[in-house]
Coordinates of C-alpha atoms in Angstrom, one line a residue:
M1445 CA 104.0 83.8 89.5
A1446 CA 103.4 87.3 88.3
P1447 CA 99.7 88.3 88.0
Q1448 CA 98.2 89.0 84.6
R1449 CA 98.2 92.8 85.1
F1450 CA 101.9 92.7 85.6
H1451 CA 102.5 90.7 82.4
E1452 CA 100.3 93.3 80.5
Q1453 CA 102.4 96.1 81.8
F1454 CA 105.6 94.3 81.2
D1455 CA 104.6 94.0 77.6
Q1456 CA 103.7 97.6 77.3
I1457 CA 106.9 98.9 78.9
Q1458 CA 109.0 96.4 76.9
R1459 CA 107.5 97.9 73.7
S1460 CA 108.5 101.4 74.9
M1461 CA 112.1 100.1 75.4
P1462 CA 112.5 97.9 72.3
D1463 CA 116.3 97.9 72.5
V1464 CA 116.4 97.0 76.2
P1465 CA 115.6 93.3 77.0
L1466 CA 113.8 93.1 80.3
A1467 CA 113.1 90.5 82.9
M1468 CA 110.9 90.2 85.9
G1469 CA 112.3 89.9 89.4
P1470 CA 113.0 88.3 91.5
D1471 CA 112.3 84.9 89.9
D1472 CA 109.2 85.6 87.9
S1473 CA 107.5 87.6 90.6
S1474 CA 105.8 90.9 90.2
E1475 CA 108.1 93.0 92.4
F1476 CA 110.0 94.7 89.7
M1477 CA 111.4 94.7 86.2
Y1478 CA 115.1 95.0 85.3
E1479 CA 117.5 95.0 82.3
K1480 CA 118.8 91.6 81.3
G1481 CA 122.5 91.0 81.1
V1482 CA 123.6 94.1 83.0
V1483 CA 124.4 95.1 86.6
L1484 CA 125.2 98.5 88.1
A1485 CA 128.3 99.4 90.2
R1486 CA 129.9 102.6 91.5
D1487 CA 132.6 104.0 89.2
G1488 CA 136.3 103.4 89.8
E1489 CA 137.6 100.7 92.1
E1490 CA 134.2 99.2 93.0
A1491 CA 133.4 98.7 89.3
R1492 CA 136.7 96.9 88.9
V1493 CA 136.0 94.7 91.9
V1494 CA 132.7 93.8 90.5
E1495 CA 134.1 92.9 87.1
D1496 CA 137.0 90.9 88.4
T1497 CA 134.8 89.0 91.0
V1498 CA 132.1 88.1 88.4
R1499 CA 134.7 86.9 85.9
T1500 CA 136.2 84.6 88.5
H1501 CA 132.8 83.3 89.5
F1502 CA 131.7 82.6 85.9
T1503 CA 133.4 79.3 85.3
A1504 CA 132.3 76.3 83.3
A1505 CA 130.8 74.9 86.5
T1506 CA 128.3 77.8 86.6
G1507 CA 127.3 77.4 83.0
L1508 CA 127.9 81.2 82.5
V1509 CA 130.5 82.8 80.3
A1510 CA 133.2 85.0 81.8
D1511 CA 134.0 86.7 78.4
H1512 CA 130.6 88.5 78.6
V1513 CA 131.8 90.6 81.6
R1514 CA 132.7 94.1 80.4
R1515 CA 131.8 97.7 80.7
A1516 CA 128.4 98.3 79.0
G1517 CA 128.4 102.0 79.2
P1518 CA 130.6 105.0 79.9
E1519 CA 131.4 106.0 83.5
T1520 CA 129.5 109.1 84.6
N1521 CA 130.9 111.7 86.9
R1522 CA 127.5 113.0 88.3
T1523 CA 125.8 109.7 89.2
G1524 CA 128.9 107.8 89.8
I1525 CA 127.4 104.6 88.3
T1526 CA 128.8 102.2 85.7
R1527 CA 126.8 99.7 83.7
I1528 CA 128.6 96.3 83.5
Q1529 CA 127.5 93.6 81.1
V1530 CA 127.6 90.2 82.8
G1531 CA 125.7 88.1 80.2
D1532 CA 124.1 87.9 76.9
P1533 CA 120.9 90.0 77.1
G1534 CA 119.4 87.8 74.4
H1535 CA 119.5 84.6 76.6
G1536 CA 116.6 83.5 78.7
D1537 CA 113.1 85.1 78.8
R1538 CA 111.1 87.4 81.0
R1539 CA 111.1 85.1 83.9
G1540 CA 114.6 86.0 85.0
D1541 CA 118.2 86.3 84.1
R1542 CA 120.7 83.7 85.4
A1543 CA 123.7 85.8 84.6
V1544 CA 122.5 88.8 86.6
A1545 CA 121.5 86.5 89.5
G1546 CA 124.9 84.9 89.4
A1547 CA 126.7 88.2 89.4
L1548 CA 124.7 89.3 92.5
R1549 CA 125.6 86.0 94.3
A1550 CA 129.3 86.3 93.3
L1551 CA 129.5 89.7 95.1
R1552 CA 127.9 88.7 98.4
E1553 CA 131.2 87.9 100.2
A1554 CA 132.9 91.0 98.8
E1555 CA 129.9 93.1 100.0
G1556 CA 130.2 91.6 103.4
R1557 CA 133.8 92.6 103.6
A1558 CA 133.1 96.1 102.3
G1559 CA 130.1 96.6 104.6
R1560 CA 127.9 98.0 101.8
R1561 CA 126.3 97.0 98.6
L1562 CA 128.6 96.9 95.5
V1563 CA 126.3 95.7 92.8
S1564 CA 122.7 96.0 91.8
R1565 CA 120.2 95.1 89.1
N1566 CA 119.4 97.9 86.6
H1567 CA 115.7 98.2 87.6
V1568 CA 113.0 99.9 85.7
V1569 CA 111.7 102.9 87.5
S1570 CA 108.0 103.4 86.6
I1571 CA 104.8 105.2 87.4
A1572 CA 103.0 101.9 86.6
V1573 CA 104.5 99.0 88.5
N1574 CA 101.8 96.3 88.9
A1575 CA 98.6 98.3 89.3
C1576 CA 98.5 100.6 86.4
P1577 CA 98.8 103.3 88.4
G1578 CA 95.8 102.4 90.7
D1579 CA 93.5 102.2 87.7
E1580 CA 93.1 103.9 84.3
P1581 CA 91.6 107.4 83.9
V1582 CA 87.8 107.8 83.6
P1583 CA 86.2 110.8 82.0
A1584 CA 84.7 113.4 84.4
P1585 CA 82.2 116.0 83.1
L1586 CA 83.3 119.6 83.0
T1587 CA 80.3 120.5 85.1
Q1588 CA 81.7 118.5 88.0
R1589 CA 84.1 120.3 90.3
P1590 CA 87.7 118.9 90.7
N1591 CA 88.2 116.9 93.8
P1592 CA 90.0 118.3 95.8
A1593 CA 88.3 121.5 94.8
A1594 CA 90.4 124.7 94.4
A1595 CA 91.4 126.1 97.7
E1596 CA 91.1 129.8 98.5
G1597 CA 94.1 131.9 97.8
V1598 CA 95.9 133.7 95.0
H1599 CA 99.2 133.3 93.2
D1600 CA 101.9 135.7 94.4
A1601 CA 105.1 135.6 92.4
D1602 CA 107.1 137.0 95.4
T1603 CA 106.0 134.4 97.9
A1604 CA 105.0 131.4 95.7
V1605 CA 106.3 128.0 96.8
G1606 CA 108.4 126.3 94.1
V1607 CA 107.2 122.8 93.3
L1608 CA 108.9 120.6 90.8
V1609 CA 106.8 117.6 89.4
I1610 CA 109.0 114.9 87.9
D1611 CA 106.7 112.8 85.7
T1612 CA 105.2 112.8 82.2
G1613 CA 105.1 116.1 80.5
L1614 CA 102.2 118.6 80.1
M1615 CA 99.4 118.0 77.6
H1616 CA 99.2 120.6 74.8
D1617 CA 96.0 122.2 76.2
Y1618 CA 96.9 122.3 79.9
R1619 CA 96.7 126.1 80.0
S1620 CA 92.9 125.9 79.2
Y1621 CA 92.6 124.9 82.9
P1622 CA 92.8 128.2 84.8
L1623 CA 94.5 126.7 87.8
L1624 CA 97.5 125.8 85.7
A1625 CA 98.1 129.4 84.4
H1626 CA 101.3 129.7 86.3
T1627 CA 102.6 126.2 85.4
Q1628 CA 105.6 125.7 83.1
G1629 CA 107.7 122.8 81.9
D1630 CA 108.1 120.1 79.3
A1631 CA 105.5 119.2 76.7
Q1632 CA 104.2 115.6 76.7
V1633 CA 105.8 113.7 73.8
K1634 CA 103.4 112.1 71.3
E1635 CA 100.1 112.4 73.1
T1636 CA 98.2 110.1 70.7
D1637 CA 99.0 107.2 68.4
D1638 CA 98.7 107.2 64.7
Q1639 CA 94.9 106.7 65.0
G1640 CA 94.5 109.8 67.2
I1641 CA 93.9 107.8 70.4
L1642 CA 95.5 108.9 73.6
Q1643 CA 98.4 106.7 74.7
Q1644 CA 98.5 105.3 78.2
Y1645 CA 99.9 107.5 81.0
V1646 CA 100.3 110.6 78.8
G1647 CA 98.1 112.8 81.1
H1648 CA 99.7 111.7 84.3
G1649 CA 101.8 114.7 84.9
T1650 CA 99.0 117.2 83.9
F1651 CA 96.7 115.4 86.4
I1652 CA 99.3 115.7 89.1
A1653 CA 99.9 119.4 88.4
G1654 CA 96.2 120.1 88.6
L1655 CA 96.1 118.5 92.1
V1656 CA 99.0 120.6 93.4
A1657 CA 97.5 123.8 92.0
A1658 CA 94.1 123.0 93.5
V1659 CA 95.4 122.3 97.0
A1660 CA 98.0 125.1 97.0
P1661 CA 97.2 128.0 94.7
N1662 CA 100.3 130.0 95.7
T1663 CA 102.8 127.7 93.9
D1664 CA 105.2 128.1 91.0
L1665 CA 104.7 124.7 89.3
T1666 CA 107.3 123.2 87.0
V1667 CA 106.6 119.8 85.3
R1668 CA 109.5 117.9 83.8
G1669 CA 108.8 115.1 81.3
T1670 CA 111.4 112.7 82.7
L1671 CA 109.0 109.8 82.4
N1672 CA 107.4 110.6 79.0
D1673 CA 108.3 107.1 77.6
A1674 CA 105.3 105.1 78.9
G1675 CA 106.1 106.3 82.4
A1676 CA 109.3 104.2 82.6
I1677 CA 113.0 104.7 82.7
L1678 CA 116.0 102.5 83.6
E1679 CA 117.6 103.1 87.0
S1680 CA 120.9 103.8 85.4
D1681 CA 119.4 106.8 83.5
F1682 CA 117.0 107.9 86.3
G1683 CA 119.7 109.4 88.6
A1684 CA 121.1 111.5 85.7
K1685 CA 117.6 112.6 84.7
L1686 CA 116.8 113.7 88.3
F1687 CA 119.9 115.9 88.3
E1688 CA 118.9 117.3 84.9
A1689 CA 115.5 118.2 86.3
V1690 CA 116.9 120.2 89.2
D1691 CA 119.7 121.7 87.2
E1692 CA 117.2 123.3 84.7
N1693 CA 115.7 125.7 87.3
G1694 CA 117.7 125.1 90.5
W1695 CA 116.6 123.1 93.5
P1696 CA 112.9 123.8 94.3
D1697 CA 111.2 123.9 97.7
I1698 CA 109.4 120.6 97.0
I1699 CA 109.8 117.8 94.5
S1700 CA 106.7 115.7 93.9
L1701 CA 107.7 112.3 92.5
S1702 CA 105.1 109.7 91.6
A1703 CA 107.4 106.9 90.4
G1704 CA 109.8 104.3 91.7
T1705 CA 110.4 100.6 92.1
S1706 CA 111.0 98.0 94.7
N1707 CA 114.3 96.1 94.6
G1708 CA 114.1 93.5 97.3
R1709 CA 116.4 95.5 99.6
T1710 CA 116.2 97.9 102.5
D1711 CA 119.1 100.3 101.5
G1712 CA 117.8 102.2 98.4
L1713 CA 118.6 102.4 94.8
L1714 CA 122.3 102.4 93.7
G1715 CA 121.4 104.4 90.6
V1716 CA 120.0 107.4 92.6
D1717 CA 122.5 107.2 95.5
A1718 CA 124.4 110.3 94.3
F1719 CA 121.2 112.3 93.8
M1720 CA 119.9 111.4 97.2
Q1721 CA 123.1 112.4 98.9
E1722 CA 123.0 115.8 97.1
L1723 CA 119.3 116.2 97.9
R1724 CA 120.2 115.7 101.6
E1725 CA 122.5 118.7 101.5
Q1726 CA 119.9 120.9 99.8
G1727 CA 116.8 122.4 101.5
T1728 CA 114.4 120.6 99.2
L1729 CA 111.8 118.2 100.4
L1730 CA 111.1 115.1 98.3
V1731 CA 107.5 113.9 98.5
A1732 CA 107.4 110.5 96.9
A1733 CA 104.7 107.9 96.1
A1734 CA 104.6 104.7 98.1
G1735 CA 103.6 102.7 95.0
N1736 CA 100.6 100.6 94.0
N1737 CA 101.6 97.0 94.6
G1738 CA 99.3 96.5 97.6
S1739 CA 102.5 95.4 99.3
A1740 CA 104.7 96.1 102.4
T1741 CA 107.9 95.7 100.4
P1742 CA 109.8 99.0 100.4
F1743 CA 109.4 101.1 97.2
W1744 CA 112.1 103.5 96.3
P1745 CA 112.8 106.4 96.4
A1746 CA 109.7 106.8 98.8
A1747 CA 111.2 104.3 101.3
Y1748 CA 114.2 106.5 101.9
A1749 CA 111.9 108.2 104.4
S1750 CA 112.5 105.1 106.7
L1751 CA 116.3 105.6 106.7
P1752 CA 117.4 107.8 109.6
E1753 CA 119.6 110.1 107.5
Y1754 CA 116.6 110.9 105.2
E1755 CA 113.9 111.2 107.8
D1756 CA 113.5 114.9 107.3
V1757 CA 114.4 114.8 103.6
V1758 CA 111.8 112.4 102.2
L1759 CA 108.1 112.1 102.9
S1760 CA 106.6 108.8 101.6
V1761 CA 102.8 108.9 100.8
G1762 CA 100.3 106.1 100.6
A1763 CA 96.7 106.4 99.3
L1764 CA 93.4 106.5 101.2
R1765 CA 90.3 105.0 99.7
A1766 CA 87.4 107.3 98.6
D1767 CA 85.9 107.7 102.1
G1768 CA 89.2 108.5 103.7
E1769 CA 88.7 106.0 106.5
F1770 CA 90.9 103.2 105.3
G1771 CA 93.8 102.7 103.0
A1772 CA 93.1 102.1 99.3
C1773 CA 93.4 98.4 98.3
F1774 CA 96.2 99.1 95.9
S1775 CA 98.3 101.2 98.2
N1776 CA 101.7 100.0 99.5
H1777 CA 101.9 100.1 103.2
G1778 CA 104.2 99.5 106.2
S1779 CA 106.2 101.4 108.7
W1780 CA 108.2 103.0 105.8
V1781 CA 105.0 104.8 104.6
K1782 CA 104.9 107.9 106.7
V1783 CA 101.5 109.5 105.8
Y1784 CA 98.4 108.8 103.7
A1785 CA 96.4 111.2 101.6
P1786 CA 93.3 110.8 99.4
G1787 CA 94.2 108.8 96.3
E1788 CA 91.2 107.0 95.1
R1789 CA 89.0 108.5 92.3
L1790 CA 90.3 112.0 92.6
T1791 CA 89.3 114.5 89.9
S1792 CA 91.8 116.8 88.2
S1793 CA 92.9 118.3 84.9
F1794 CA 93.6 115.8 82.1
T1795 CA 93.2 116.7 78.4
G1796 CA 90.5 117.4 75.8
F1797 CA 89.7 120.9 77.0
D1798 CA 90.2 122.2 73.4
A1799 CA 88.6 119.3 71.6
P1800 CA 87.4 115.8 72.8
V1801 CA 90.1 113.1 72.6
P1802 CA 89.4 109.3 72.5
Y1803 CA 91.0 106.8 74.8
V1804 CA 90.9 103.0 74.6
Y1805 CA 91.3 101.0 77.8
Q1806 CA 94.3 98.8 78.1
H1807 CA 93.4 96.7 81.1
S1808 CA 90.2 94.9 82.0
T1809 CA 88.6 95.3 85.4
Y1810 CA 88.3 92.2 87.6
E1811 CA 85.3 90.4 89.1
A1812 CA 86.8 90.7 92.6
C1813 CA 89.5 93.0 94.1
R1814 CA 93.0 91.8 93.2
Y1815 CA 94.1 92.4 96.8
G1816 CA 91.2 90.7 98.6
F1817 CA 89.4 93.8 99.8
T1818 CA 85.6 93.6 100.1
Y1819 CA 84.6 97.1 99.0
V1820 CA 83.9 98.0 95.4
C1821 CA 87.4 99.2 94.5
T1822 CA 89.2 100.5 91.4
C1823 CA 90.0 96.9 90.5
Q1824 CA 86.3 96.3 89.8
A1825 CA 84.7 99.6 88.9
P1826 CA 83.9 101.3 86.7
R1827 CA 83.7 98.3 84.5
H1828 CA 85.7 98.2 81.3
T1829 CA 87.4 95.8 78.9
G1830 CA 91.0 96.5 78.0
V1831 CA 92.9 95.6 74.8
L1832 CA 95.9 94.2 76.6
S1833 CA 93.8 91.9 78.7
E1834 CA 91.7 90.4 75.9
Q1835 CA 94.4 89.5 73.3
G1836 CA 93.1 86.7 71.1
A1837 CA 89.5 87.1 72.4
T1838 CA 86.5 88.4 70.7
A1839 CA 85.7 91.1 73.3
K1840 CA 86.2 94.6 72.1
A1841 CA 88.1 97.1 74.2
D1842 CA 86.0 100.0 75.6
Q1843 CA 86.6 103.5 74.2
V1844 CA 85.7 106.8 75.9
M1845 CA 86.1 110.5 75.1
F1846 CA 87.9 112.9 77.4
E1847 CA 86.8 116.5 77.5
G1848 CA 89.1 118.1 80.1
F1849 CA 88.8 116.4 83.5
A1850 CA 89.4 112.8 84.6
H1851 CA 88.8 110.6 87.7
W1852 CA 92.0 108.7 88.5
S1853 CA 93.4 106.6 91.4
G1854 CA 96.9 105.8 92.7
T1855 CA 99.5 106.8 95.2
S1856 CA 100.7 108.8 92.3
F1857 CA 97.9 111.3 93.1
A1858 CA 98.0 111.1 96.9
T1859 CA 101.5 112.4 96.6
P1860 CA 100.8 115.8 95.0
V1861 CA 97.9 116.2 97.5
A1862 CA 100.4 115.8 100.3
A1863 CA 103.0 118.1 98.5
G1864 CA 100.3 120.7 98.0
L1865 CA 99.3 120.6 101.7
I1866 CA 102.9 121.2 102.7
A1867 CA 103.2 124.1 100.2
S1868 CA 99.9 125.6 101.5
H1869 CA 101.2 125.3 105.1
M1870 CA 104.3 127.2 104.1
T1871 CA 102.2 130.0 102.6
A1872 CA 99.8 130.2 105.5
H1873 CA 102.5 130.2 108.2
K1874 CA 105.2 132.2 106.2
E1875 CA 107.5 129.2 106.6
A1876 CA 110.4 129.2 104.1
D1877 CA 111.8 125.8 105.0
P1878 CA 109.7 122.9 103.5
R1879 CA 111.3 120.4 105.8
V1880 CA 110.3 122.4 108.8
A1881 CA 106.8 122.8 107.3
R1882 CA 106.6 119.1 107.0
R1883 CA 107.3 118.6 110.7
Q1884 CA 104.9 121.3 111.7
L1885 CA 102.1 119.9 109.5
L1886 CA 102.5 116.4 110.8
A1887 CA 102.8 117.5 114.4
A1888 CA 99.5 119.5 114.1
N1889 CA 97.7 116.8 112.2
T1890 CA 94.6 115.3 113.9
E1891 CA 93.3 113.1 111.1
F1892 CA 94.0 109.4 111.1
A1893 CA 92.9 106.4 109.1
E1894 CA 93.2 102.6 109.4
V1895 CA 95.6 100.8 107.1
R1896 CA 96.0 97.0 107.5
G1897 CA 95.0 97.3 111.2
A1898 CA 97.4 100.2 111.9
H1899 CA 96.3 103.8 112.7
V1900 CA 98.2 106.1 110.4
P1901 CA 98.4 109.9 109.9
A1902 CA 96.1 111.1 107.2
L1903 CA 96.6 114.4 105.4
V1904 CA 93.3 115.6 104.1
P1905 CA 92.7 118.9 102.2
P1906 CA 89.8 120.9 103.5
T1907 CA 88.4 121.0 99.9
W1908 CA 88.4 117.3 99.4
R1909 CA 85.0 115.6 99.3
P1910 CA 85.0 112.0 100.6
A1911 CA 82.6 109.6 98.9
P1912 CA 80.8 106.7 100.4
V1913 CA 82.1 103.2 99.4
V1914 CA 80.0 100.2 98.7
Q1915 CA 80.8 97.3 101.0
L1916 CA 80.3 93.8 99.5
A1917 CA 80.8 92.0 102.8
S1918 CA 81.8 92.7 106.4
G1919 CA 85.2 94.1 107.0
A1920 CA 87.4 96.6 105.1

C-alpha cells in the first residue's frame, strides 16, 4: 500500500497533468507512477510486434478489449519510441491498470526470444517521487552563508567548465545572487499561483544552480526548464526533451540531472534509450540523483552507472545526512549508487531576493522518521503542517516568507555538489575530459561514510560545514 506522502504527490502531479490519467505501480505500491492505457515500444518492427501480440492476447477470456490496441502517438525519429494504446485510460483507478499489466505479460515470451525488452510502461519522471524531494524548502536568513559556502576562484570564460542543469527553470530574481551572474537558461514558468504564493518545486533549479556555482566558481552554467510542470514529465516526452536540452547549446562537459524514476527493472528506461546511447558517444558526463525513496530499487537514469557500458558515462549520487557520517534517511542506496555527497539541509539560492515571497507547505512532517531512522531527520523537523496532508481537517497549513536563501534536502542537491566537485577538479588540474576527471577525483578521494552498513565514497566540498545531528536513540 502506497504511503500517504506518495498519495499526496500523486494528486499534485495528476493535477499538473490533467489530460493524462495516471496509476501507481506496480500494484498500488509507491515505486513509480505511469500513464494508464498506454505502453511504449521502439519504432518500426518492434512496435508492430507489440501491437500484434497484445491484440492476440486480449481475448474475451482476459476481460480486455483487443480493439483498444492502436498507435497513440506519432513515431519519432530521434527517440525511436512509439506510444501504443492498449486500453481505455478511463478504466480503473490509481491503484493500477489491468490493460497495461496484461500487455506487459503478453510480451514476456516474445522478449525472451528477442533477448531484450520490447515494451514498457510510460513512467512519470519526476524530481519528487515519494519523498518530496527530501523535504520542502525552509527559509534561510540572508545573514547566513550558503552551505557549501562559495569556494575560492574566479570565472574565466576561456577555461570555464560547461555545466547543464536539466530541471525546473530559473526564478526571475536569480541574478540578484552574485554567484549566478554567469548563469543563463530558461525562466521558471508561473512561479506563483493566483494568490501570489510560490508553487511547489519552482525554485528547485535555481537552488541547484547556486550549489554548482558555490562549489565550482569557474563554470558556465545553463539551466533548462525541462521539468517546469510540477517537476514531472512522461517518459515518452523525457527523451525528446533531453535531446532538446543538449541541442540548444551543444553537449556540455557535465549534465546535472536531479530527476528520474524506478521501473522495477535493471535495464534502464526505454524512453531514454536513444539519448543514453548518444550520450555514451559524446564526451559529456551525466551526474544523476539516486532518488529519495529510501530504497535499494534502481532509480533511472542514475542507475545506468551500474551498467558496464555506462560506468564511465554516468555517476549516480546519493545523499549524506547533515553530519556527513551516514547516509540521509531518504536517500536511495545500493551497489548502483556510486558516491554520496552532502544532501541534507543544504543552503543555497532560492527566491525573494528582490521582494519577500510567501510559501504554504504542502506536506505535514511526521512524528517519527518514515524510514525508521532514529535521528531527527527531515521527515520530522522543522515541524510544519501541509495543506495536502490535512484535507478535511481543521488544522491550518503553515506559511513562511522567502527572502533569497533556503535550506533544502534531497539527493537532488547532493547531485550538483558532486557535479561541482568534478568541475572544480577539472579547473584545478587543467583536465579537459570530465570522465577522466571523475575517475581521478574518485581515485584520490579519502572520505567515506556509512550507508546501511556499507562504507561508501563520500565527496565533500572543503567549504561545506557539517552540522551535528540529534540522536533519539542508539544507532544510526
